[in-house]
Coordinates of C-alpha atoms and ligand atoms in Angstrom, one line a residue:
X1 CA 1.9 9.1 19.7
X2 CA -0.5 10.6 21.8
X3 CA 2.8 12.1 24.3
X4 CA 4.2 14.1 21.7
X5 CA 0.9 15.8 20.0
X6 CA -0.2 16.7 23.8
X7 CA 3.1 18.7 23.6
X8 CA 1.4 20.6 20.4
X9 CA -2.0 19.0 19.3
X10 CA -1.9 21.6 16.6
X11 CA 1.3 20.9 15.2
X12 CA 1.4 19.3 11.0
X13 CA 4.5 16.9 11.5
X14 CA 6.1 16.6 8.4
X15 CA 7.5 13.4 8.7
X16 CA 3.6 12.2 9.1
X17 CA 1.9 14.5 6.8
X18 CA 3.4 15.1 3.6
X19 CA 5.5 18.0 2.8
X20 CA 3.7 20.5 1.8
X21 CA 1.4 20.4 4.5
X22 CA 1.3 23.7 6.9
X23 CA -0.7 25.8 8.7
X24 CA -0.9 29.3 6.0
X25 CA -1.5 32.8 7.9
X26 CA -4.7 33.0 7.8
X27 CA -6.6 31.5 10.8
X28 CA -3.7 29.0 10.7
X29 CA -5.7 26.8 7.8
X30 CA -4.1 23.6 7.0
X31 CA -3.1 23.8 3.2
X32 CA -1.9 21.0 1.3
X33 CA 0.1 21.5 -1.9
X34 CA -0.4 25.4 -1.6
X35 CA -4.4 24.6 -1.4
X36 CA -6.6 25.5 1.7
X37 CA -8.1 22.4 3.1
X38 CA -11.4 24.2 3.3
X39 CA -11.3 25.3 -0.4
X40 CA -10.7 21.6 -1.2
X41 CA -14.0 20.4 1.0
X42 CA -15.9 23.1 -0.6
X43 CA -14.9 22.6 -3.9
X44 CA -15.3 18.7 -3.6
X45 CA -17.7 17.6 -1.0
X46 CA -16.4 16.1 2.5
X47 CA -14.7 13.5 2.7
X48 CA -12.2 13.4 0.6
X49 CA -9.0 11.5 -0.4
X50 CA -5.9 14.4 -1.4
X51 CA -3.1 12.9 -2.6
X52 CA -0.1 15.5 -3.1
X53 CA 1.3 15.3 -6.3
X54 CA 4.8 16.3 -5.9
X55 CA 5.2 14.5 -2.9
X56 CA 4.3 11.0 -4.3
X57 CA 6.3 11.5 -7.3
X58 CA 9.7 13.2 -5.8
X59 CA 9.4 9.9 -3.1
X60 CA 9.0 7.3 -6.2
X61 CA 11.6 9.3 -7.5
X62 CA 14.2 9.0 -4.1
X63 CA 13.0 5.5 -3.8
X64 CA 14.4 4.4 -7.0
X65 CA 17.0 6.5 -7.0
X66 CA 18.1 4.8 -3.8
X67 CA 17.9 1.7 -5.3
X68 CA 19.0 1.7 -8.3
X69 CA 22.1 3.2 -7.0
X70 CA 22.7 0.8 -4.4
X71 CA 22.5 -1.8 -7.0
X72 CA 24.6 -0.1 -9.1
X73 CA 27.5 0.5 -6.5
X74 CA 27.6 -3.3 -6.2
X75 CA 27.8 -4.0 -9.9
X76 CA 24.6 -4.9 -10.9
X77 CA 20.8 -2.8 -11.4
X78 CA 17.7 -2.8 -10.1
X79 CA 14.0 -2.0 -11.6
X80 CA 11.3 -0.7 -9.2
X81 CA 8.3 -1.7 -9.5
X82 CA 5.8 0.7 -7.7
X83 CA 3.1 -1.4 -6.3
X84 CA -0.5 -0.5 -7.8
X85 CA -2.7 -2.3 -5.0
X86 CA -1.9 0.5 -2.7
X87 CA -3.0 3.0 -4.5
X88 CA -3.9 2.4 -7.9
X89 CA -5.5 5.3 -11.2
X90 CA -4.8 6.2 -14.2
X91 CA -2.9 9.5 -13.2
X92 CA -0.9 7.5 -10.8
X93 CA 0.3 5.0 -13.2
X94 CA 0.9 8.0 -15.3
X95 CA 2.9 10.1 -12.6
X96 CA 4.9 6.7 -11.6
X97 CA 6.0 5.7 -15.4
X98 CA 7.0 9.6 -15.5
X99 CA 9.2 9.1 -12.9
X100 CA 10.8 6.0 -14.0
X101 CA 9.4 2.9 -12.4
X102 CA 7.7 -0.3 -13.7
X103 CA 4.4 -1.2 -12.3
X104 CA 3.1 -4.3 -10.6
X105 CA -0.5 -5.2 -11.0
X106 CA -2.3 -8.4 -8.6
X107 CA -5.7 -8.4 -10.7
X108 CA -7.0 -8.0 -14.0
X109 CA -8.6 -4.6 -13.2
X110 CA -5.3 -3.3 -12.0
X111 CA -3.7 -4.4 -15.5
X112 CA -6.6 -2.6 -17.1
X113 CA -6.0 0.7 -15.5
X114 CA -2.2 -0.2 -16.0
X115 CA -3.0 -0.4 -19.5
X116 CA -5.1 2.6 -19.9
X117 CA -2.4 4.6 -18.5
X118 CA -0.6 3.8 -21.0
X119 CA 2.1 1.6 -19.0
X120 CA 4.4 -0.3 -21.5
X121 CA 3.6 -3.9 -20.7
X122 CA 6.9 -4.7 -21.2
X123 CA 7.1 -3.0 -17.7
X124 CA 4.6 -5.0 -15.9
X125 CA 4.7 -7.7 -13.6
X126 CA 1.5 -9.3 -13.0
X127 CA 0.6 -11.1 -9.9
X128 CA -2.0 -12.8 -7.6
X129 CA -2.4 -16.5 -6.3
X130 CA -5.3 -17.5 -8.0
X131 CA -5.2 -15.3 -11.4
X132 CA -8.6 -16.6 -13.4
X133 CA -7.4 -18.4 -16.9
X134 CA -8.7 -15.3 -18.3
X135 CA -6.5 -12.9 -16.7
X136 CA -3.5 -15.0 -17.5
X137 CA -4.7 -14.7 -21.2
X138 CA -4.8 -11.4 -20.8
X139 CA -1.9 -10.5 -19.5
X140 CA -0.1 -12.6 -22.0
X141 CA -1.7 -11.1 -24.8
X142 CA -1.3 -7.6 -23.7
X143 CA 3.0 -8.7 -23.8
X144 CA 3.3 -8.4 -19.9
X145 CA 6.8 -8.4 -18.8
X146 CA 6.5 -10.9 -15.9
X147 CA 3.7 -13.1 -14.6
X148 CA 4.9 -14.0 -11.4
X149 CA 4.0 -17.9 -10.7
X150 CA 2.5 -18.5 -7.4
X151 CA 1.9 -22.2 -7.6
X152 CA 2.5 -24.9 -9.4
X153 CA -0.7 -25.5 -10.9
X154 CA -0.3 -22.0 -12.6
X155 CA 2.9 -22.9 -13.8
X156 CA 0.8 -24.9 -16.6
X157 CA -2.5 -22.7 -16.9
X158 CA 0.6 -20.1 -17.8
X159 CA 2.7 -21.8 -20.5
X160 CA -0.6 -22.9 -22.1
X161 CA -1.9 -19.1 -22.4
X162 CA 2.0 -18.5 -23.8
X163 CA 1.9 -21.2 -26.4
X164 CA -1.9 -19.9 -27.4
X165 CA -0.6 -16.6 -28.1
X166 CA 2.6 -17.9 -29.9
X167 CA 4.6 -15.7 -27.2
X168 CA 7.5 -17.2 -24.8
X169 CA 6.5 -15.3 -21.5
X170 CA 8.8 -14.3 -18.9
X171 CA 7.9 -15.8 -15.7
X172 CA 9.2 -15.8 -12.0
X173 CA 8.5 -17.8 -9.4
X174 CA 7.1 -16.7 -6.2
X175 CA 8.5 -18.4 -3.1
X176 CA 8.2 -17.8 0.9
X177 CA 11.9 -17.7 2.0
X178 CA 10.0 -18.6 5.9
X179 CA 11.6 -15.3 6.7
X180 CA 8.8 -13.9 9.4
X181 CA 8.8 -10.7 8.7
X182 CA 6.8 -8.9 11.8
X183 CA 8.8 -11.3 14.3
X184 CA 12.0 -11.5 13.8
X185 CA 11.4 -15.2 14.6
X186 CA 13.4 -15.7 11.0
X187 CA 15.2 -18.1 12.6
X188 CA 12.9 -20.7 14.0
X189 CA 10.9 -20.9 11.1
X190 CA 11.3 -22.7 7.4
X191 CA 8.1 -22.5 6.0
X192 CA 5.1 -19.6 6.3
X193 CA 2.1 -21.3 6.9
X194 CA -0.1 -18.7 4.4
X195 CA -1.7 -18.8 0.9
X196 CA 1.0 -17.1 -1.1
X197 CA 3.9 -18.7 -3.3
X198 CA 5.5 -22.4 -2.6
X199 CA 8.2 -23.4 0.0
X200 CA 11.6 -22.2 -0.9
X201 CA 12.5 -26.0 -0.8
X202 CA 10.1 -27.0 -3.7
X203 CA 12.1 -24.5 -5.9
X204 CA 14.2 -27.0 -7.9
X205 CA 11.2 -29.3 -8.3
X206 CA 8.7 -26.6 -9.9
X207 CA 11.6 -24.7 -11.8
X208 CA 12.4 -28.0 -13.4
X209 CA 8.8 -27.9 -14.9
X210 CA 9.2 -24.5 -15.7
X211 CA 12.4 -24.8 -17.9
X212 CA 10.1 -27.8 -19.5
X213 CA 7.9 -25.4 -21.0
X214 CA 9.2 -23.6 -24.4
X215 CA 6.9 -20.5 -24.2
X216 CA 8.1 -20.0 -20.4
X217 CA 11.6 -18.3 -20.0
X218 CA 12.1 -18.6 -16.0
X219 CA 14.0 -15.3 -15.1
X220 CA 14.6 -15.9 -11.2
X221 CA 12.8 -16.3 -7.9
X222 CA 10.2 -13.7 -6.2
X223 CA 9.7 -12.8 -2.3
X224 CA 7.6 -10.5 -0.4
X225 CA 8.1 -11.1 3.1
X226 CA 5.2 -8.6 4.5
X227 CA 4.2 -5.2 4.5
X228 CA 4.7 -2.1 7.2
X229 CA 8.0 -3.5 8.0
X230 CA 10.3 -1.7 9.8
X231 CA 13.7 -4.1 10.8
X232 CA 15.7 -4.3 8.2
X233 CA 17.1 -7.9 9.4
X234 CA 13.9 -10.1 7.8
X235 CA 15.0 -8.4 4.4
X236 CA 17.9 -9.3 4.5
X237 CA 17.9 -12.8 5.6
X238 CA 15.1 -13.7 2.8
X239 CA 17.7 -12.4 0.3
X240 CA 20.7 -14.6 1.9
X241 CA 17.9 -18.0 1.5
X242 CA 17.1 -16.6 -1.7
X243 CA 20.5 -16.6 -3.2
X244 CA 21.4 -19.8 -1.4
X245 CA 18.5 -21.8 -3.8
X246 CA 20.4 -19.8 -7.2
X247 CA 23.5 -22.7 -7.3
X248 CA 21.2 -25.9 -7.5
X249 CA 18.8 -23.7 -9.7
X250 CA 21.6 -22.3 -12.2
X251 CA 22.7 -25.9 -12.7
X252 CA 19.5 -27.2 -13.4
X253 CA 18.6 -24.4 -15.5
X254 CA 22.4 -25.2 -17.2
X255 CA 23.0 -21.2 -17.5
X256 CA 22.8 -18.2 -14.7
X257 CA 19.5 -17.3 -13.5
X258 CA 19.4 -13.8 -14.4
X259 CA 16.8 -12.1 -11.8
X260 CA 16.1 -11.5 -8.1
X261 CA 12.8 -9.9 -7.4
X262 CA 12.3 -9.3 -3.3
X263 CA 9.3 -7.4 -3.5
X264 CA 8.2 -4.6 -1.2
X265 CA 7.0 -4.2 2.4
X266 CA 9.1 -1.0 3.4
X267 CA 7.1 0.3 6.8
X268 CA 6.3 4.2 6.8
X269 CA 5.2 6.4 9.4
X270 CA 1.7 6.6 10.2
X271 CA 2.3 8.9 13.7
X272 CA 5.0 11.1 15.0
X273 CA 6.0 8.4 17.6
X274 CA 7.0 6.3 14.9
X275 CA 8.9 8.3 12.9
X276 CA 12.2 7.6 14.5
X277 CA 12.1 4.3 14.1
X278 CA 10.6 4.1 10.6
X279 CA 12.8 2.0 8.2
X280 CA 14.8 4.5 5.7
X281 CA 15.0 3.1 2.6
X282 CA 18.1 4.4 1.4
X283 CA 19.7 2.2 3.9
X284 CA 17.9 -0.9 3.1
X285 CA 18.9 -0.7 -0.2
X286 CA 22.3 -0.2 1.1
X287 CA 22.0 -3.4 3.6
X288 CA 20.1 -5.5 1.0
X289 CA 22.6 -4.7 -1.8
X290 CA 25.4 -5.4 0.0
X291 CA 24.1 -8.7 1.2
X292 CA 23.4 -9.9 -2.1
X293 CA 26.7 -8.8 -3.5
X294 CA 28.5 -10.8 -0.6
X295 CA 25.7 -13.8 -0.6
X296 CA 26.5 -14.3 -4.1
X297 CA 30.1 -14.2 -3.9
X298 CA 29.6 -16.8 -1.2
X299 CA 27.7 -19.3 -3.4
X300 CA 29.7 -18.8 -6.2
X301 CA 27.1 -17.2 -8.9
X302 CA 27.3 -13.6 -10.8
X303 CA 25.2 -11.0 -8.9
X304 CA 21.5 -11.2 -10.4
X305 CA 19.6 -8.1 -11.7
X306 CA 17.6 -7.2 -8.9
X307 CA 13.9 -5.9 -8.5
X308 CA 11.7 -4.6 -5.9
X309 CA 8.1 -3.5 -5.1
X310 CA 7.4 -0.7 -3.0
X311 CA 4.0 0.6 -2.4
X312 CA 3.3 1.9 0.7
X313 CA 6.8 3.6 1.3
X314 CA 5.9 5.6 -2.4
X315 CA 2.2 6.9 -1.9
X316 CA 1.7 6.3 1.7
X317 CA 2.3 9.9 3.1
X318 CA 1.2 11.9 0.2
X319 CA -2.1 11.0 1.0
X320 CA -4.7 12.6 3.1
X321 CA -8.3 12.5 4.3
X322 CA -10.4 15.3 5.1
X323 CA -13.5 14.7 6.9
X324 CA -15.7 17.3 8.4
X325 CA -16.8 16.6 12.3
X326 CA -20.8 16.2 13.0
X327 CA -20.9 15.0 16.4
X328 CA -18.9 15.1 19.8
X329 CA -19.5 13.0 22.9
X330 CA -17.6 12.9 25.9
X331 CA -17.0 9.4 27.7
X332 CA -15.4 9.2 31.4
X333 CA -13.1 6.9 31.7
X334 CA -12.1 7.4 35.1
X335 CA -13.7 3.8 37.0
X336 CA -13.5 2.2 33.7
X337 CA -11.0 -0.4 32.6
X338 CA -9.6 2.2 30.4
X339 CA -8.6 4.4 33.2
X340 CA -6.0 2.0 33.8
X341 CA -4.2 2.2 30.0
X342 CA -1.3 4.1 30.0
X343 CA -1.9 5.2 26.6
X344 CA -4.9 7.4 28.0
X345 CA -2.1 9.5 29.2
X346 CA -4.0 10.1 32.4
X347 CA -6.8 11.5 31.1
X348 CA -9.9 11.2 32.4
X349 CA -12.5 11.7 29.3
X350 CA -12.3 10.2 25.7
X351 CA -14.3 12.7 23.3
X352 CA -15.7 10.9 20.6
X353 CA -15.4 12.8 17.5
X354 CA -17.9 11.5 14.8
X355 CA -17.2 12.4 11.4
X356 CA -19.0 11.7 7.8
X357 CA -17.0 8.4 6.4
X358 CA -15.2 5.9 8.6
X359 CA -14.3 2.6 7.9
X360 CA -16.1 2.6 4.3
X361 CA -13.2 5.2 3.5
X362 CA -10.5 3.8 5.5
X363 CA -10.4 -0.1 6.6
X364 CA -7.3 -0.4 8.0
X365 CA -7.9 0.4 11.9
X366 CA -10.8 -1.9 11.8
X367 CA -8.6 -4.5 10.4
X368 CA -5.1 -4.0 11.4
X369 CA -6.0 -1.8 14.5
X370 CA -3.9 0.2 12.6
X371 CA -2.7 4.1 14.2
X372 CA -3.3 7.6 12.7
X373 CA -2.9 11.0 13.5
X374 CA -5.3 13.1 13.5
X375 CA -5.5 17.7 12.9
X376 CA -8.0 19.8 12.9
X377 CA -7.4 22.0 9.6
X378 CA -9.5 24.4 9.4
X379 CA -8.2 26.4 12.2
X380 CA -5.6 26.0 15.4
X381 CA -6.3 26.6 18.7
X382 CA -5.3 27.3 22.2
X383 CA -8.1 25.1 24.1
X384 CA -6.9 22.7 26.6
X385 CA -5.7 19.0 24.7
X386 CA -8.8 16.1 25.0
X387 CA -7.8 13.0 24.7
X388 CA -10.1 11.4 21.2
X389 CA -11.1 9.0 19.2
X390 CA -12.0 10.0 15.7
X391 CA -14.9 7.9 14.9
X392 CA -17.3 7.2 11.7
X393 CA -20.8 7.1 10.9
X394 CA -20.9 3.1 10.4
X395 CA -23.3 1.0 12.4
X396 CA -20.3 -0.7 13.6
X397 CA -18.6 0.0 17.4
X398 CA -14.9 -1.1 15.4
X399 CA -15.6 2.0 13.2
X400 CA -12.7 3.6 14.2
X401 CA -10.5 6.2 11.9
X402 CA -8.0 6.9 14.6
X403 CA -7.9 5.3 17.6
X404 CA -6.0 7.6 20.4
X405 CA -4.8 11.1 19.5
X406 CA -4.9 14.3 21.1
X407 CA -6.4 17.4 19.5
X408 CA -7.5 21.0 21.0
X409 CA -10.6 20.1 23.4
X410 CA -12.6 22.7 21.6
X411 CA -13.1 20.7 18.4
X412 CA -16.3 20.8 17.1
X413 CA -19.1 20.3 14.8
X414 CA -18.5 21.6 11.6
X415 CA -14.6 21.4 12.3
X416 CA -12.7 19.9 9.2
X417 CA -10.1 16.9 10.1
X418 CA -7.0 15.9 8.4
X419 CA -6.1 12.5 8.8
X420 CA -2.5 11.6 7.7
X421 CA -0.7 9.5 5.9
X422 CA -4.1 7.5 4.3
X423 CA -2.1 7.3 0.5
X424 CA -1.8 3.9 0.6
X425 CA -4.9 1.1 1.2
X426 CA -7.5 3.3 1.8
X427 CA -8.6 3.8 -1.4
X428 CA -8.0 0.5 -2.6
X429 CA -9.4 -1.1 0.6
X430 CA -12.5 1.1 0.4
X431 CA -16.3 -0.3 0.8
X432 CA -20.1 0.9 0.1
X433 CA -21.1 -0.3 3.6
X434 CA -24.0 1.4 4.7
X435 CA -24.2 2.3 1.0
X436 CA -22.1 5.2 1.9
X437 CA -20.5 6.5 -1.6
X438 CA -16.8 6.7 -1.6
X439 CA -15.4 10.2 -1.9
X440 CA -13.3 11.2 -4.9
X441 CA -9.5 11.5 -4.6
X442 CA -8.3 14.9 -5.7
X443 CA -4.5 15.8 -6.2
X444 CA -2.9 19.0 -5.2
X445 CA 0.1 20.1 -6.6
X446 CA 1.6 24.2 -6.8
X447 CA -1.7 25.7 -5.4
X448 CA -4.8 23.6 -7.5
X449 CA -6.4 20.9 -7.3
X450 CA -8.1 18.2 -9.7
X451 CA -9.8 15.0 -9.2
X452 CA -8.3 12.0 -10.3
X453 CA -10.6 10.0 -9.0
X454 CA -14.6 10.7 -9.3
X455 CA -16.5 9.9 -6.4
X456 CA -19.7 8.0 -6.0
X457 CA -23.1 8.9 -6.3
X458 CA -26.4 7.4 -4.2
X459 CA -27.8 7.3 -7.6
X460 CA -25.2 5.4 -8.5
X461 CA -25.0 2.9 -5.9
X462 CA -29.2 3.1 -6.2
X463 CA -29.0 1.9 -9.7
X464 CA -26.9 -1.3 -8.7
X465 CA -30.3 -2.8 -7.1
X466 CA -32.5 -4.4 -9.4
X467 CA -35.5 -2.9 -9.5
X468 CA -38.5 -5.8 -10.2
X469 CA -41.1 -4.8 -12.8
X470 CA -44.3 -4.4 -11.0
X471 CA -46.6 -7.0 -10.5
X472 CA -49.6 -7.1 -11.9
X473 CA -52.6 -7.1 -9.5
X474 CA -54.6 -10.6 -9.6
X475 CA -57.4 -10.7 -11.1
X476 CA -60.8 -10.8 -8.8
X477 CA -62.8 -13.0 -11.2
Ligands
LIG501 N1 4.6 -7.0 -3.6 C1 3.7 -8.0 -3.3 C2 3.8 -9.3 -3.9 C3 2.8 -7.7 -2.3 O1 1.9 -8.7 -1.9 C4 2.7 -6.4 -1.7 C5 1.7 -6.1 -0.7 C6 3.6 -5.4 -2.2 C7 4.5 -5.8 -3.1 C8 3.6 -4.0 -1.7 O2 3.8 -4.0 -0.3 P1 4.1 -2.5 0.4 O3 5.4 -2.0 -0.1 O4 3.0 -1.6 0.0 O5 4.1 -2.8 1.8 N2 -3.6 -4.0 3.1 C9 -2.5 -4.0 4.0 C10 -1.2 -4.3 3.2 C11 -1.4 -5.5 2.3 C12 -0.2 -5.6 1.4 C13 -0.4 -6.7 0.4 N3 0.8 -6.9 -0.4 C14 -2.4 -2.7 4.7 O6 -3.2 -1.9 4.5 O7 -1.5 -2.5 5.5

């Protein structure tokens, strides 16, 4: 990452950033979706989450495009379920319906903004691996279109809520395929040691007491395999094992099970370094529908209607954060263990560049030591490249927004940062530590800008505390 913005620490990469993001003529501002990036920070505060509008939407709109059409070219179809925990609001429910995709909700709240955006139930799959009994009600009685069963004590709480509500409730069952997603170590392994769905091997046993239940209609197996994936291999091995389990289950079952669901996980780019090698999706859903077309001619059962559930991949890049600098702090690294990382490029000073959120607005360096890439926007510059770290204002030394980048050494206070491709779980992983409000999330699209999401106040989080009524001062006598 850090090799090719020393070539241009100025340069807006649009594989990173999202595509309407460039520098406009005057003093060479970053805008996004035809807005200045200073307009938006002085209109809405700093930080601030932008999502562009059209880029989120034409991307749901290419990934389901892709495929469905894969599907279709194999002889069967394909619904895409855009996943809300990534990035979840009303608007964006809104903008993905428009655009033809189902949503997939993991919690009761998401299904409440799902539902105040108006979503058709029908076009909901509703997931987590320990729903509350009132959540399952819920989603029941709202007419969900899938709950997807994680385990088999579920599978009862489920068919009870059904039988309440005098529905019959289309479930799926939620399996790990032991398909290692981030290691490729597919083969050594048969089971994932982790919370989610049951052993592929259990599959007869707990779709037998799925078909027991009259208000469950069992529709087909689910797998996600990970997330920020970017071999295509672990995809489709999971859906080979997948479609290996559909014989013994079609005879139990005594007719075809109709449905595949193999989730989402598709990796983007989060720096330029990585955008040759992240995963295009037109050509997993090539791969994956090829596979399943020739895995189920193998096996001997009609192709199943297949369905995915891309987050990331869909609202990933068409997110940005703009923070505004307050601090910089030059460390030497030269005699300290640091020195020796390659990654330092040979540089001999880190500047620290403070800026006003950090890991309340973005969790996912501190948590999956994850990469960014970072621009200043108000301005370009000539200076000399520093090597920095883009740091926050948590008490915290893992408060870290981007790690290693490089950016003109002349950055300064008052500068105004753009951090890329922070669309997806930064919002939703977002915290009040420090009691530091989170910022609102304003989309851009053909030159203005709204808020989609309202940002917090201090009041606000002020008025969560209790306040105890006053004591009353003892008495002397
Ligand atoms: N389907 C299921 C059942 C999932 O658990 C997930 C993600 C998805 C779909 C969507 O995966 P995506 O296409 O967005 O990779 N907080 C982590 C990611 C956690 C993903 C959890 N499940 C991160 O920030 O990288």
């Amino acid at each position: 990452m850090a090799e090719a913005n020393a070539a241009n620490p100025n340069a807006i990469d649009a594989r990173v950033f999202p595509p309407s993001a460039r520098r406009g003529s005057e003093c060479r501002q970053l805008k996004l979706g035809g807005v200045r990036a200073t307009d938006l920070t002085a209109q809405f505060g700093s930080p601030l989450y932008v999502i562009d509008e059209a880029a989120a939407r034409s991307r749901a709109r290419e990934v389901r495009e892709a495929l469905q059409r894969e599907a279709e070219r194999v002889g069967t179809s394909a619904t895409v379920y855009y996943a809300g925990k990534a990035f979840l609001c009303v608007e964006v429910a809104q903008w993905m319906v428009d655009e033809g995709l189902a949503v997939d909700v993991a919690s009761g709240g998401e299904l409440a903004v799902a539902l105040a955006a108006g979503v058709d139930p029908a076009r909901i799959g509703f997931h987590g691996n320990n729903k509350s009994e009132r959540e399952i009600r819920r989603a029941v009685e709202a007419g969900v279109g899938t709950v997807i069963i994680d385990s088999e004590i579920e599978t009862e709480r489920i068919a009870a809520a059904a039988r309440a509500a005098g529905r019959q409730q289309r479930v799926r069952l939620r399996v790990n395929s032991g398909v290692h997603a981030s290691t490729h170590d597919f083969l050594a392994t048969s089971h994932e040691d982790q919370k989610f769905g049951q052993p592929l091997d259990d599959a007869p046993r707990l779709v037998t007491a799925i078909l027991a239940h009259d208000s469950l209609d069992f529709v087909g197996l689910h797998c996600h395999i990970g997330s920020q994936i970017f071999a295509t291999d672990g995809f489709r091995e999971s859906a080979r094992r997948l479609l290996g389990a559909y014989p013994e289950l079609e005879r139990i079952a005594g007719r075809p099970i109709p449905e595949l669901n193999l989730g989402g996980g598709f990796g983007i780019a989060y720096t330029s370094a990585q955008a040759d090698e992240a995963p295009d999706v037109a050509r997993i859903a090539a791969e994956l529908a090829d596979i399943v077309a020739e895995t189920a001619a193998e096996v001997g059962i009609a192709i199943p209607k297949l369905a995915f559930e891309p987050g990331r991949t869909i609202i990933g890049q068409a997110g940005v954060t703009l923070y505004t600098v307050g601090t910089t702090k030059s460390v030497a690294l030269a005699g300290s263990d640091a020195a020796a990382d390659p990654a330092d490029l040979g540089f001999s000073e880190r500047l620290y560049v403070s800026v006003d959120g950090g890991m309340s607005d973005n969790a996912r360096p501190a948590l999956y030591g994850a990469d960014y890439q970072v621009r200043i926007a108000n301005r370009d510059s000539d200076a000399a490249p520093a090597l920095v770290r883009v740091v926050g204002k948590h008490c915290e030394s893992g408060d870290i927004v981007v790690q290693r980048d490089v950016l003109p050494g002349d950055v300064q206070p008052g500068d105004t940062l753009a951090v890329a491709a922070t669309g997806a779980y930064c919002w939703s992983l977002s915290s009040n530590y420090n009691y530091v409000p989170r910022p609102p999330v304003i989309a851009v699209a053909n030159g203005s800008a709204r808020i989609i999401v309202r940002g917090e106040t201090e009041d606000e989080l002020l008025a969560k505390s209790v306040i105890p009524a006053p004591v009353a001062p003892a008495r002397a006598d």
